[in-house]
mmCIF file of N, CA and C in Angstrom:
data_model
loop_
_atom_site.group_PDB
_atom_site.id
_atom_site.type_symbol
_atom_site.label_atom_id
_atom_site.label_comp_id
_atom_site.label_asym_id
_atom_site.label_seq_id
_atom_site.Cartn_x
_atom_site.Cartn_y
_atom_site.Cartn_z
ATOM 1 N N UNK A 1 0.852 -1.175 0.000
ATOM 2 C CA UNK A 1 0.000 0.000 0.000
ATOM 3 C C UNK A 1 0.897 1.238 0.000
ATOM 4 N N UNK A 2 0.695 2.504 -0.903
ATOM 5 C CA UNK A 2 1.405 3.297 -0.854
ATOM 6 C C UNK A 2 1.428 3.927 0.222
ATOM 7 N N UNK A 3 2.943 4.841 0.649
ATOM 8 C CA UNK A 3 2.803 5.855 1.935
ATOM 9 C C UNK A 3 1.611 7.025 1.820
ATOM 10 N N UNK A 4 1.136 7.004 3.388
ATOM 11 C CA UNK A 4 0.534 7.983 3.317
ATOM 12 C C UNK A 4 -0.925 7.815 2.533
ATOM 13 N N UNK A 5 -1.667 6.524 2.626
ATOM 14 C CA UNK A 5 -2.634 6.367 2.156
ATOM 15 C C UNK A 5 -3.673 6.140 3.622
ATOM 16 N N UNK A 6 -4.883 6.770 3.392
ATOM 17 C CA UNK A 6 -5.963 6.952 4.578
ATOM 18 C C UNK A 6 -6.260 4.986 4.812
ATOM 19 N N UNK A 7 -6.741 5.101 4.028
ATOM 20 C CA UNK A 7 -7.726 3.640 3.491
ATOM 21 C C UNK A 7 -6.771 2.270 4.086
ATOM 22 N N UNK A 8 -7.061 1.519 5.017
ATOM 23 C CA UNK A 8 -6.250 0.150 5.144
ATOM 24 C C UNK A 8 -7.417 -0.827 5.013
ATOM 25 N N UNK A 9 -8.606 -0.882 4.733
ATOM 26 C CA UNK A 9 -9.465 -1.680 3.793
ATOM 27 C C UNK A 9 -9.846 -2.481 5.745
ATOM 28 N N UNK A 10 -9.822 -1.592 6.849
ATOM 29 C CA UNK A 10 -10.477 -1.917 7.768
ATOM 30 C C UNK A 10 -12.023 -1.994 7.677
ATOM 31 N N UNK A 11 -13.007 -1.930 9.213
ATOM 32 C CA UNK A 11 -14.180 -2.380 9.595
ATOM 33 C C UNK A 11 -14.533 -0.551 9.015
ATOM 34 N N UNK A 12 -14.230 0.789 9.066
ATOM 35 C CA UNK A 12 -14.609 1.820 8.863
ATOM 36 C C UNK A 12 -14.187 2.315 7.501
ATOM 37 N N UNK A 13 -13.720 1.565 6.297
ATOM 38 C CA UNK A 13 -13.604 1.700 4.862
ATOM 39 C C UNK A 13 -14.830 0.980 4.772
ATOM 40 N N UNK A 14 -14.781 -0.483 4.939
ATOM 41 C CA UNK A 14 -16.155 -1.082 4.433
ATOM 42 C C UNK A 14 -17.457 -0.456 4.846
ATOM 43 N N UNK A 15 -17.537 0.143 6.187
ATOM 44 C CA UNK A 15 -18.744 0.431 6.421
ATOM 45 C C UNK A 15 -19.045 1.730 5.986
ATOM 46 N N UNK A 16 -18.134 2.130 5.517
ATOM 47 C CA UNK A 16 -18.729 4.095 4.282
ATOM 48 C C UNK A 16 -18.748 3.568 3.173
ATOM 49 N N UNK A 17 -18.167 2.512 2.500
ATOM 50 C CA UNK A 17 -18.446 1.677 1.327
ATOM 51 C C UNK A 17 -19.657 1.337 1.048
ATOM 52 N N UNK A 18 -20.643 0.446 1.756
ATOM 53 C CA UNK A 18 -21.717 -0.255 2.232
ATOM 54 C C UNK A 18 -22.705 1.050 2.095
ATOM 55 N N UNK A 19 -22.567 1.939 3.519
ATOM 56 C CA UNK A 19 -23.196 2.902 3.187
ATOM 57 C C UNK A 19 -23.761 3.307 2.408
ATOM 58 N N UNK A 20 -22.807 4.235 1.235
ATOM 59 C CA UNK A 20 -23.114 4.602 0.035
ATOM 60 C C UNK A 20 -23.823 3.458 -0.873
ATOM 61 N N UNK A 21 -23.310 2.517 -0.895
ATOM 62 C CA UNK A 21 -23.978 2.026 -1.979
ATOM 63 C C UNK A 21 -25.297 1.476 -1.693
ATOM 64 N N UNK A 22 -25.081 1.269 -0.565
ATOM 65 C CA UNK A 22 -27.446 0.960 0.057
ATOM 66 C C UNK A 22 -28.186 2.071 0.046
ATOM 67 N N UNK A 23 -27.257 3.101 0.237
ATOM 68 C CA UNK A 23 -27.884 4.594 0.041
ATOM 69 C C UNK A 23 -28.758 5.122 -1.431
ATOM 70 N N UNK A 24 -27.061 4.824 -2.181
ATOM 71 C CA UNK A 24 -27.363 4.447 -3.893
ATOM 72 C C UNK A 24 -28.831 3.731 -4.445
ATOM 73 N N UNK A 25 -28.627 2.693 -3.678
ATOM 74 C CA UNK A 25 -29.643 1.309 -4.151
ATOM 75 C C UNK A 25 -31.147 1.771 -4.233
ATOM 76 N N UNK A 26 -31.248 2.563 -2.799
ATOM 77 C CA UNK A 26 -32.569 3.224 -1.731
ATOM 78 C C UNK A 26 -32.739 3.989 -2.967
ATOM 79 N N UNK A 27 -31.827 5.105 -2.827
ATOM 80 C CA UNK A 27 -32.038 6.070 -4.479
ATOM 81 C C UNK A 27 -33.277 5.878 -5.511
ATOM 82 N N UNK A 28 -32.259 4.719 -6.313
ATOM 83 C CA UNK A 28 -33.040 3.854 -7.641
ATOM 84 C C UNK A 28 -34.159 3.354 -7.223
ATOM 85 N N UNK A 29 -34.668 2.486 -5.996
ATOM 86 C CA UNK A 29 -35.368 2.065 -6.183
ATOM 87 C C UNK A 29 -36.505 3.246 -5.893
ATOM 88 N N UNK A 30 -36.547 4.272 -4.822
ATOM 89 C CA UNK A 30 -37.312 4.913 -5.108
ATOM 90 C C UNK A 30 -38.179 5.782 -6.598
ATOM 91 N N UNK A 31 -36.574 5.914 -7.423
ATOM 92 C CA UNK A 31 -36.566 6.205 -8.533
ATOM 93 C C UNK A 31 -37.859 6.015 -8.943
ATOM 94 N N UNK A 32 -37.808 4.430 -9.541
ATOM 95 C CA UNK A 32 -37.727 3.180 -10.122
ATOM 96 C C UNK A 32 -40.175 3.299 -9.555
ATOM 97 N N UNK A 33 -40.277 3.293 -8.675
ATOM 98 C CA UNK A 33 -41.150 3.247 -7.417
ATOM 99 C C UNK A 33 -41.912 5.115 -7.925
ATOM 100 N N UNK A 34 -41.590 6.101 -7.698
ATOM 101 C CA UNK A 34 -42.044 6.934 -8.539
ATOM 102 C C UNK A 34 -42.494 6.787 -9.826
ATOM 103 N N UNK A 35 -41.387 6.475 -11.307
ATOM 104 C CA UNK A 35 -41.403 6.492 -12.212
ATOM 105 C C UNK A 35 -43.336 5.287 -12.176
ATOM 106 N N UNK A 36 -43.166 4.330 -11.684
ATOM 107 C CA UNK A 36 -44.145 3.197 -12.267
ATOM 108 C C UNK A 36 -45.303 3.500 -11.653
ATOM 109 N N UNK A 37 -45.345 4.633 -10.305
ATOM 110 C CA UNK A 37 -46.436 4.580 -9.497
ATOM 111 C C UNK A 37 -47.303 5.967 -10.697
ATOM 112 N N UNK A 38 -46.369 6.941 -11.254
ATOM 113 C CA UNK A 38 -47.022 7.770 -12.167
ATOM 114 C C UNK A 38 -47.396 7.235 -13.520
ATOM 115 N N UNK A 39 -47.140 5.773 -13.793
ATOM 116 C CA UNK A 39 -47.761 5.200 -14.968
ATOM 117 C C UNK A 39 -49.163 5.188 -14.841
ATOM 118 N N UNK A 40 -49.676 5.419 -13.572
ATOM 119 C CA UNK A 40 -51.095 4.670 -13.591
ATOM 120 C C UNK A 40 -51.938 6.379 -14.191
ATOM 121 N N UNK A 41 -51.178 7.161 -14.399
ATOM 122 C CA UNK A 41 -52.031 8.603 -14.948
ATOM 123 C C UNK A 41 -52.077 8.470 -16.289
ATOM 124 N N UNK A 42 -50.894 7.929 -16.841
ATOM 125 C CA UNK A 42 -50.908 7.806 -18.253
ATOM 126 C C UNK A 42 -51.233 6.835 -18.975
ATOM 127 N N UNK A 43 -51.225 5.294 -17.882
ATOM 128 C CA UNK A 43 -52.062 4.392 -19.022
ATOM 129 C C UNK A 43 -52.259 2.975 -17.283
ATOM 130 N N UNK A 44 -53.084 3.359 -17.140
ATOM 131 C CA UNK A 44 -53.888 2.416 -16.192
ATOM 132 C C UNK A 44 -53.908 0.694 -16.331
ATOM 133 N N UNK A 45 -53.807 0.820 -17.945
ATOM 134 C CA UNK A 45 -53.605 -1.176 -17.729
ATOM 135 C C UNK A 45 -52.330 -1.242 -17.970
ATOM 136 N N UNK A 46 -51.125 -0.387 -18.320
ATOM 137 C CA UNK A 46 -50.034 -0.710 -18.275
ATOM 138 C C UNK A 46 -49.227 -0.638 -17.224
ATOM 139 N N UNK A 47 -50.048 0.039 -15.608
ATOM 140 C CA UNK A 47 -49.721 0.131 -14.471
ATOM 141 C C UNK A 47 -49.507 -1.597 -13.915
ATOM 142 N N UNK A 48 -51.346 -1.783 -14.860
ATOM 143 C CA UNK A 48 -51.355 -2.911 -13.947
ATOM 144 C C UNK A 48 -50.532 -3.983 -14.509
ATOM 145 N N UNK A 49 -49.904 -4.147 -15.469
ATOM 146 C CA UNK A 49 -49.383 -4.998 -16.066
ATOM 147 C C UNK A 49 -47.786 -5.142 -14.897
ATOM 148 N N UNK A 50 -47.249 -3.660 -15.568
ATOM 149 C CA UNK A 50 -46.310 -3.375 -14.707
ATOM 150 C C UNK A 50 -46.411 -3.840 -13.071
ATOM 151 N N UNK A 51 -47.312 -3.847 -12.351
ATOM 152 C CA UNK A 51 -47.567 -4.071 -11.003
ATOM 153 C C UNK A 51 -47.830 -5.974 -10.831
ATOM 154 N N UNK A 52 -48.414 -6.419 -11.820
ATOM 155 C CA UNK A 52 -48.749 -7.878 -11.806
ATOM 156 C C UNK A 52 -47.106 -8.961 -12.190
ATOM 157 N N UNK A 53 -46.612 -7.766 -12.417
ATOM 158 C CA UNK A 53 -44.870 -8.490 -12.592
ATOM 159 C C UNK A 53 -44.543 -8.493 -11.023
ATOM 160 N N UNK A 54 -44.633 -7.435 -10.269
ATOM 161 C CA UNK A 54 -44.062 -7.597 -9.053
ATOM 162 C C UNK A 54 -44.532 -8.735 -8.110
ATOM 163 N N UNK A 55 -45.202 -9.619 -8.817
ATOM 164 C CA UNK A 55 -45.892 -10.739 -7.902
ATOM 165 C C UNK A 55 -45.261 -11.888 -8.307
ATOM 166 N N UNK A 56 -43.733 -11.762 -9.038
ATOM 167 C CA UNK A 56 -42.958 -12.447 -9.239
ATOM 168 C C UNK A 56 -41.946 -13.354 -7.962
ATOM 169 N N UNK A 57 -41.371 -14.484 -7.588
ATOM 170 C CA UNK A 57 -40.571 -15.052 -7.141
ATOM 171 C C UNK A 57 -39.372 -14.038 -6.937
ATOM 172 N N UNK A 58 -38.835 -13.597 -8.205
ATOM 173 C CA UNK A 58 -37.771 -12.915 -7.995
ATOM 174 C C UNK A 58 -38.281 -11.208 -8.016
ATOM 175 N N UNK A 59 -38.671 -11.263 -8.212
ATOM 176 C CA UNK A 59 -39.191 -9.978 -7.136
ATOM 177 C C UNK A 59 -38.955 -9.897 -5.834
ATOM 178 N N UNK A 60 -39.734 -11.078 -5.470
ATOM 179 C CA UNK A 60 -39.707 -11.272 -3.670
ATOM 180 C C UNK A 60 -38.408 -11.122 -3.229
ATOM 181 N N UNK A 61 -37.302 -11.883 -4.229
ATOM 182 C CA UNK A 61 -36.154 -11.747 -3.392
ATOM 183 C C UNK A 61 -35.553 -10.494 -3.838
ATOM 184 N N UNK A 62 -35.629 -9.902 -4.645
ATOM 185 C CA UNK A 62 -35.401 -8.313 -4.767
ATOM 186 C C UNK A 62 -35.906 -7.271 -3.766
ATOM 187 N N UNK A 63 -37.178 -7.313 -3.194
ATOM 188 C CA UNK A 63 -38.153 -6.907 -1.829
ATOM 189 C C UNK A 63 -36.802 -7.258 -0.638
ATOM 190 N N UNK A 64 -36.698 -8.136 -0.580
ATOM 191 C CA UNK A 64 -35.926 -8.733 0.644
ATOM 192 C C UNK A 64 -34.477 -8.062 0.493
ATOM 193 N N UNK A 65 -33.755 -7.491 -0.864
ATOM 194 C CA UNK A 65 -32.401 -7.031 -0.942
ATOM 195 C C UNK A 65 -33.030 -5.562 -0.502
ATOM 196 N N UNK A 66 -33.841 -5.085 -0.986
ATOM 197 C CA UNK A 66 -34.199 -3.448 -0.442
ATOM 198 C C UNK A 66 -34.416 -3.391 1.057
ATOM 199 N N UNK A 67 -35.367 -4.548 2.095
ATOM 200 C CA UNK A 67 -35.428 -4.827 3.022
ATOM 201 C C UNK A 67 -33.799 -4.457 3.478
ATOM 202 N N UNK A 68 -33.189 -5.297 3.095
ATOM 203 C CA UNK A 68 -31.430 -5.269 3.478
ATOM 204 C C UNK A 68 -30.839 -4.055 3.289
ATOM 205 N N UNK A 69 -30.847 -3.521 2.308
ATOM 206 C CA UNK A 69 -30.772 -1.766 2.313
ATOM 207 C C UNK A 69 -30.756 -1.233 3.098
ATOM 208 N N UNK A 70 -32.297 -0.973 3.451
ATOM 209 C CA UNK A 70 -32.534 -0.268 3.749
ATOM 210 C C UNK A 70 -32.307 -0.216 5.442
ATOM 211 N N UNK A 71 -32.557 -1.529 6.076
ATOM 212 C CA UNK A 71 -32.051 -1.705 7.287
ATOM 213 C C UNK A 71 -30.725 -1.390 7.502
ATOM 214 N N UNK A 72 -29.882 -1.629 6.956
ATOM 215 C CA UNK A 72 -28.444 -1.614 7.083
ATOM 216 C C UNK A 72 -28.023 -0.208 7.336
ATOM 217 N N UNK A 73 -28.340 0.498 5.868
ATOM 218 C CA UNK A 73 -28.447 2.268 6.005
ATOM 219 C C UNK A 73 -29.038 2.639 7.129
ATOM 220 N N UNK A 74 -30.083 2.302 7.848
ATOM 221 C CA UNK A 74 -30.826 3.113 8.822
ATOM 222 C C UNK A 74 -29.847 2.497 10.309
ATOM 223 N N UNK A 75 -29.591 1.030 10.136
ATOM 224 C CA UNK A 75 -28.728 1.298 11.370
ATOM 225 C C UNK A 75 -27.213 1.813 11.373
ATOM 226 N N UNK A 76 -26.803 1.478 10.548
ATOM 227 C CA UNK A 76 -25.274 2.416 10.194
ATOM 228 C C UNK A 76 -25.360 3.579 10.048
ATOM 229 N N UNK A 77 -26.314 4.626 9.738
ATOM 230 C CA UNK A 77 -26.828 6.087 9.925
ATOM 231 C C UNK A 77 -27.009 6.036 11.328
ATOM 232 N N UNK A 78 -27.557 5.070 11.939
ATOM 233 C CA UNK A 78 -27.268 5.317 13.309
ATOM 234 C C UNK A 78 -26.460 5.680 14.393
ATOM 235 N N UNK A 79 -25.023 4.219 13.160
ATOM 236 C CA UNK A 79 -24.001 4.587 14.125
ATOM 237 C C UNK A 79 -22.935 5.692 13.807
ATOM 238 N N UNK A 80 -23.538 6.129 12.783
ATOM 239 C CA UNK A 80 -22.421 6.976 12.150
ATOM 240 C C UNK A 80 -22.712 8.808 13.323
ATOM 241 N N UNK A 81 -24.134 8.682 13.237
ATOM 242 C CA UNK A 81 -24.667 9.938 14.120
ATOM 243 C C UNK A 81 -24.043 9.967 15.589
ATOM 244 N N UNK A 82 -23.833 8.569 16.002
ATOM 245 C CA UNK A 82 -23.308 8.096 17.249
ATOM 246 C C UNK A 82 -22.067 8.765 17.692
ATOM 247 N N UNK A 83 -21.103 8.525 16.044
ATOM 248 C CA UNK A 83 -19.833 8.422 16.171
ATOM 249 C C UNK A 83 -19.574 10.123 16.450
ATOM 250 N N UNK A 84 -20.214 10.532 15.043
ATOM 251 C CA UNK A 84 -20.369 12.403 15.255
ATOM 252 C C UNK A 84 -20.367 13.320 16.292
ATOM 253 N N UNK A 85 -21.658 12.500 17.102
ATOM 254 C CA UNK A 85 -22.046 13.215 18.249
ATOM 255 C C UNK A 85 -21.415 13.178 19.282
ATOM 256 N N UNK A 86 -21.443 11.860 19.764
ATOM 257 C CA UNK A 86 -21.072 11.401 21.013
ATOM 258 C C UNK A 86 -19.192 11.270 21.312
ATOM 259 N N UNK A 87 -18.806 11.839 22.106
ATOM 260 C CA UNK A 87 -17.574 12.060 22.748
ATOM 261 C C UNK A 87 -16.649 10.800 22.442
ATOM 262 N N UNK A 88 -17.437 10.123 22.731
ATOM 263 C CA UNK A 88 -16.533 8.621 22.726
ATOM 264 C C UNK A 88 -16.348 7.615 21.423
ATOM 265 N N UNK A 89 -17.873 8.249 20.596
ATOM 266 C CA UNK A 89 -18.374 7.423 19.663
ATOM 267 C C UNK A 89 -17.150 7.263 18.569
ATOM 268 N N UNK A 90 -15.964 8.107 17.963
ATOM 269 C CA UNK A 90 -14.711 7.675 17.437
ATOM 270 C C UNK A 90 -14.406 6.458 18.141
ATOM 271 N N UNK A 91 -13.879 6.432 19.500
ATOM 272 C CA UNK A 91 -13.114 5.066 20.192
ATOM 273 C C UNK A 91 -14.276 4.233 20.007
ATOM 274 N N UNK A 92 -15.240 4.088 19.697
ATOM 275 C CA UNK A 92 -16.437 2.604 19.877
ATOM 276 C C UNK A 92 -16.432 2.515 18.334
ATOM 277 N N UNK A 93 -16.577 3.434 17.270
ATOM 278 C CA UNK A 93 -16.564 3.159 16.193
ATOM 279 C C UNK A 93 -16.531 1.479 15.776
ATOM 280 N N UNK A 94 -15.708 0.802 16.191
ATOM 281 C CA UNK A 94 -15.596 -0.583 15.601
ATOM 282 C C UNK A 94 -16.321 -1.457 15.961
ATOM 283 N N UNK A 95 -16.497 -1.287 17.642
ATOM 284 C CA UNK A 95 -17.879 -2.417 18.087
ATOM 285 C C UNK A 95 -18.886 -1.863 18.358
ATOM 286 N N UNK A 96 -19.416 -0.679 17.624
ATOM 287 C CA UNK A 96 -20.601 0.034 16.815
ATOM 288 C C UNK A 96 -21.067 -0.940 15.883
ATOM 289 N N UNK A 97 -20.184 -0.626 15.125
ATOM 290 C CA UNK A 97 -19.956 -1.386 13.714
ATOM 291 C C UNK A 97 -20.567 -3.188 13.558
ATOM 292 N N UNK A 98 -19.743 -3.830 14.799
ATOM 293 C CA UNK A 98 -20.219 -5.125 15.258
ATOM 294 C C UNK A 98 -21.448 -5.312 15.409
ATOM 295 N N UNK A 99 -21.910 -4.181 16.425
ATOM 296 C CA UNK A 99 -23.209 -4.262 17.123
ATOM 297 C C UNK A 99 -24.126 -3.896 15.920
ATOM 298 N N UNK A 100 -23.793 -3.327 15.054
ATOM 299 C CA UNK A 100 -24.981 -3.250 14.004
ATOM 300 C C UNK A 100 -25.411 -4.229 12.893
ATOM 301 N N UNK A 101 -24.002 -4.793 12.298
ATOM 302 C CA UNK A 101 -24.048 -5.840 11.837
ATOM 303 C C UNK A 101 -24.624 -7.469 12.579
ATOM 304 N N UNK A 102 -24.550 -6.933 14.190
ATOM 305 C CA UNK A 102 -25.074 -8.236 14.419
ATOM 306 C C UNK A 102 -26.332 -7.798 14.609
ATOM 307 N N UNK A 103 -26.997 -7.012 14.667
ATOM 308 C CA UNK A 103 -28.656 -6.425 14.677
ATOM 309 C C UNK A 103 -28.910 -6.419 13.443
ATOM 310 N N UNK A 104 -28.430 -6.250 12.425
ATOM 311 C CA UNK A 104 -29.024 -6.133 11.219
ATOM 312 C C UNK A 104 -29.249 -7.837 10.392
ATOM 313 N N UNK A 105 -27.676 -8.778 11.015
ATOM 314 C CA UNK A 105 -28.086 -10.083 10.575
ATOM 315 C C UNK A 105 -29.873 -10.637 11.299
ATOM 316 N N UNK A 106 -29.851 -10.144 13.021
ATOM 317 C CA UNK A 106 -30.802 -11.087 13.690
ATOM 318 C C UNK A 106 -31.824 -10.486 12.727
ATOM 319 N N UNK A 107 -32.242 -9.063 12.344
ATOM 320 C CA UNK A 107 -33.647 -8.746 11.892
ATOM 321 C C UNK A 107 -33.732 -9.347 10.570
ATOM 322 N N UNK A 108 -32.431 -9.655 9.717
ATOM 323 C CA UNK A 108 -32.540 -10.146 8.249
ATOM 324 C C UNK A 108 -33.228 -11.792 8.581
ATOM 325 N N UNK A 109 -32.590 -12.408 9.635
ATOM 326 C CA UNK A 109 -32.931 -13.854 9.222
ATOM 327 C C UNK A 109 -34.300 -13.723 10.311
ATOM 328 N N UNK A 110 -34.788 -12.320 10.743
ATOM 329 C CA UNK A 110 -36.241 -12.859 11.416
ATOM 330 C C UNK A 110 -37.525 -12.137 10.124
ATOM 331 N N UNK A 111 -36.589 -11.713 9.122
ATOM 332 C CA UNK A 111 -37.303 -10.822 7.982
ATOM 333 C C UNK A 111 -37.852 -12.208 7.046
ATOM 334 N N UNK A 112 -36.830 -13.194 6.720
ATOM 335 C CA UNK A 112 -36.896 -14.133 5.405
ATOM 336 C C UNK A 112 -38.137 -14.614 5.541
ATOM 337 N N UNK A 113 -38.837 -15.254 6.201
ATOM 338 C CA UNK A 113 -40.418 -15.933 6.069
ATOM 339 C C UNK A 113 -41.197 -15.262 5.604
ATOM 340 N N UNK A 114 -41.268 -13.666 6.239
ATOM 341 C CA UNK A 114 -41.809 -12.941 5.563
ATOM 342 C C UNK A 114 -42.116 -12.114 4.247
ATOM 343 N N UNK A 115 -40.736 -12.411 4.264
ATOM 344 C CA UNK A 115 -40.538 -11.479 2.731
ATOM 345 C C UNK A 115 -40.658 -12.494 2.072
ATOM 346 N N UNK A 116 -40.060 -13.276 2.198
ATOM 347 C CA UNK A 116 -39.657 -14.799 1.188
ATOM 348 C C UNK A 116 -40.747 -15.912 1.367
ATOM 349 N N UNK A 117 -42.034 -15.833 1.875
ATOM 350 C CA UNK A 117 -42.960 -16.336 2.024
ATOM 351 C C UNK A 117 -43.961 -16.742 0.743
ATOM 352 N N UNK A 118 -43.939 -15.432 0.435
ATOM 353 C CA UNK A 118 -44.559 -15.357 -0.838
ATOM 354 C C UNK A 118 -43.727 -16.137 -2.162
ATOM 355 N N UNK A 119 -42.458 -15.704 -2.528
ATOM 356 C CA UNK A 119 -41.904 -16.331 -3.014
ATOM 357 C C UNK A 119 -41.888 -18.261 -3.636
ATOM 358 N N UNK A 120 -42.094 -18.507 -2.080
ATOM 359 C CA UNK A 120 -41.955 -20.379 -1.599
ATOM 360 C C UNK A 120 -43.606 -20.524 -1.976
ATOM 361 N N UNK A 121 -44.212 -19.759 -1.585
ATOM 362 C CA UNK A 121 -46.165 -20.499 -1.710
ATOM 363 C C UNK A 121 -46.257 -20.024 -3.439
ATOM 364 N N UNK A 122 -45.771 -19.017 -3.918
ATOM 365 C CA UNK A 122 -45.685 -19.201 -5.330
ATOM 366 C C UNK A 122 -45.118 -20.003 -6.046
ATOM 367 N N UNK A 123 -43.707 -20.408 -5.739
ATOM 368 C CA UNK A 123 -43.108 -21.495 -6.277
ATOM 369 C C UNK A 123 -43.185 -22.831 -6.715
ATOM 370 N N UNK A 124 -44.319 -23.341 -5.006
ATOM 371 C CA UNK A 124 -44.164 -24.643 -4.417
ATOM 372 C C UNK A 124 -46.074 -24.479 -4.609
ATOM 373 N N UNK A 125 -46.507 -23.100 -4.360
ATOM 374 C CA UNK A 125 -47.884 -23.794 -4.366
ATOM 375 C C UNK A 125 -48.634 -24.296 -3.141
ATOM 376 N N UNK A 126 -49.501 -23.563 -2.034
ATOM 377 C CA UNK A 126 -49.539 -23.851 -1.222
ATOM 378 C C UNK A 126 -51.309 -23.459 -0.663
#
């Protein structure tokens, strides 16, 4: 690694990495979520066409990556406000970091039935 470079590809590179790009993601899909919700002014069965796709399998698991997004961003915005604010929050920075990633795994694997529910009774038929 060259001298004098910030970046050592630690727990606080990945997590402004991450950041941004769930931030990014949140972005588009709102985009994405505008753009199709104003189809229904300009042509009403092509809303619904458009909308009867989202009752797709892979949809569901697309639902469940925004789920992940968006959780992730809202608790790492958490800890990032933490770090800002709070006196100490630089020195905790890293088992911040822990503590969010391990809150964000427990809510992901108590999220999957739900999100991914639909998915499996479409698939399998139920």
């Amino acid at each position: 690694m060259p001298a004098g470079t910030l970046y050592r590809g630690r727990e606080g590179m990945w997590s402004w990495v991450a950041h941004r790009v769930t931030g990014v993601l949140i972005f588009f899909f709102l985009f994405v979520h505008v753009l199709d919700t104003a189809l229904v002014r300009v042509s009403p069965e092509a809303y619904d066409e458009v909308v009867a796709t989202y009752k797709t399998p892979l949809v569901a698991l697309l639902e469940y990556g925004l789920v992940a997004a968006i959780l992730f961003h809202a608790l790492n915005g958490l800890r990032i406000v933490a770090v800002d604010f709070w006196a100490k929050g630089p020195r905790y920075q890293k088992q911040m970091l822990w503590t969010v990633l391990g809150i964000w795994i427990v809510l992901m694997v108590g999220a999957l039935y739900p999100v991914l529910g639909h998915a499996v009774r479409e698939v399998f038929g139920s």
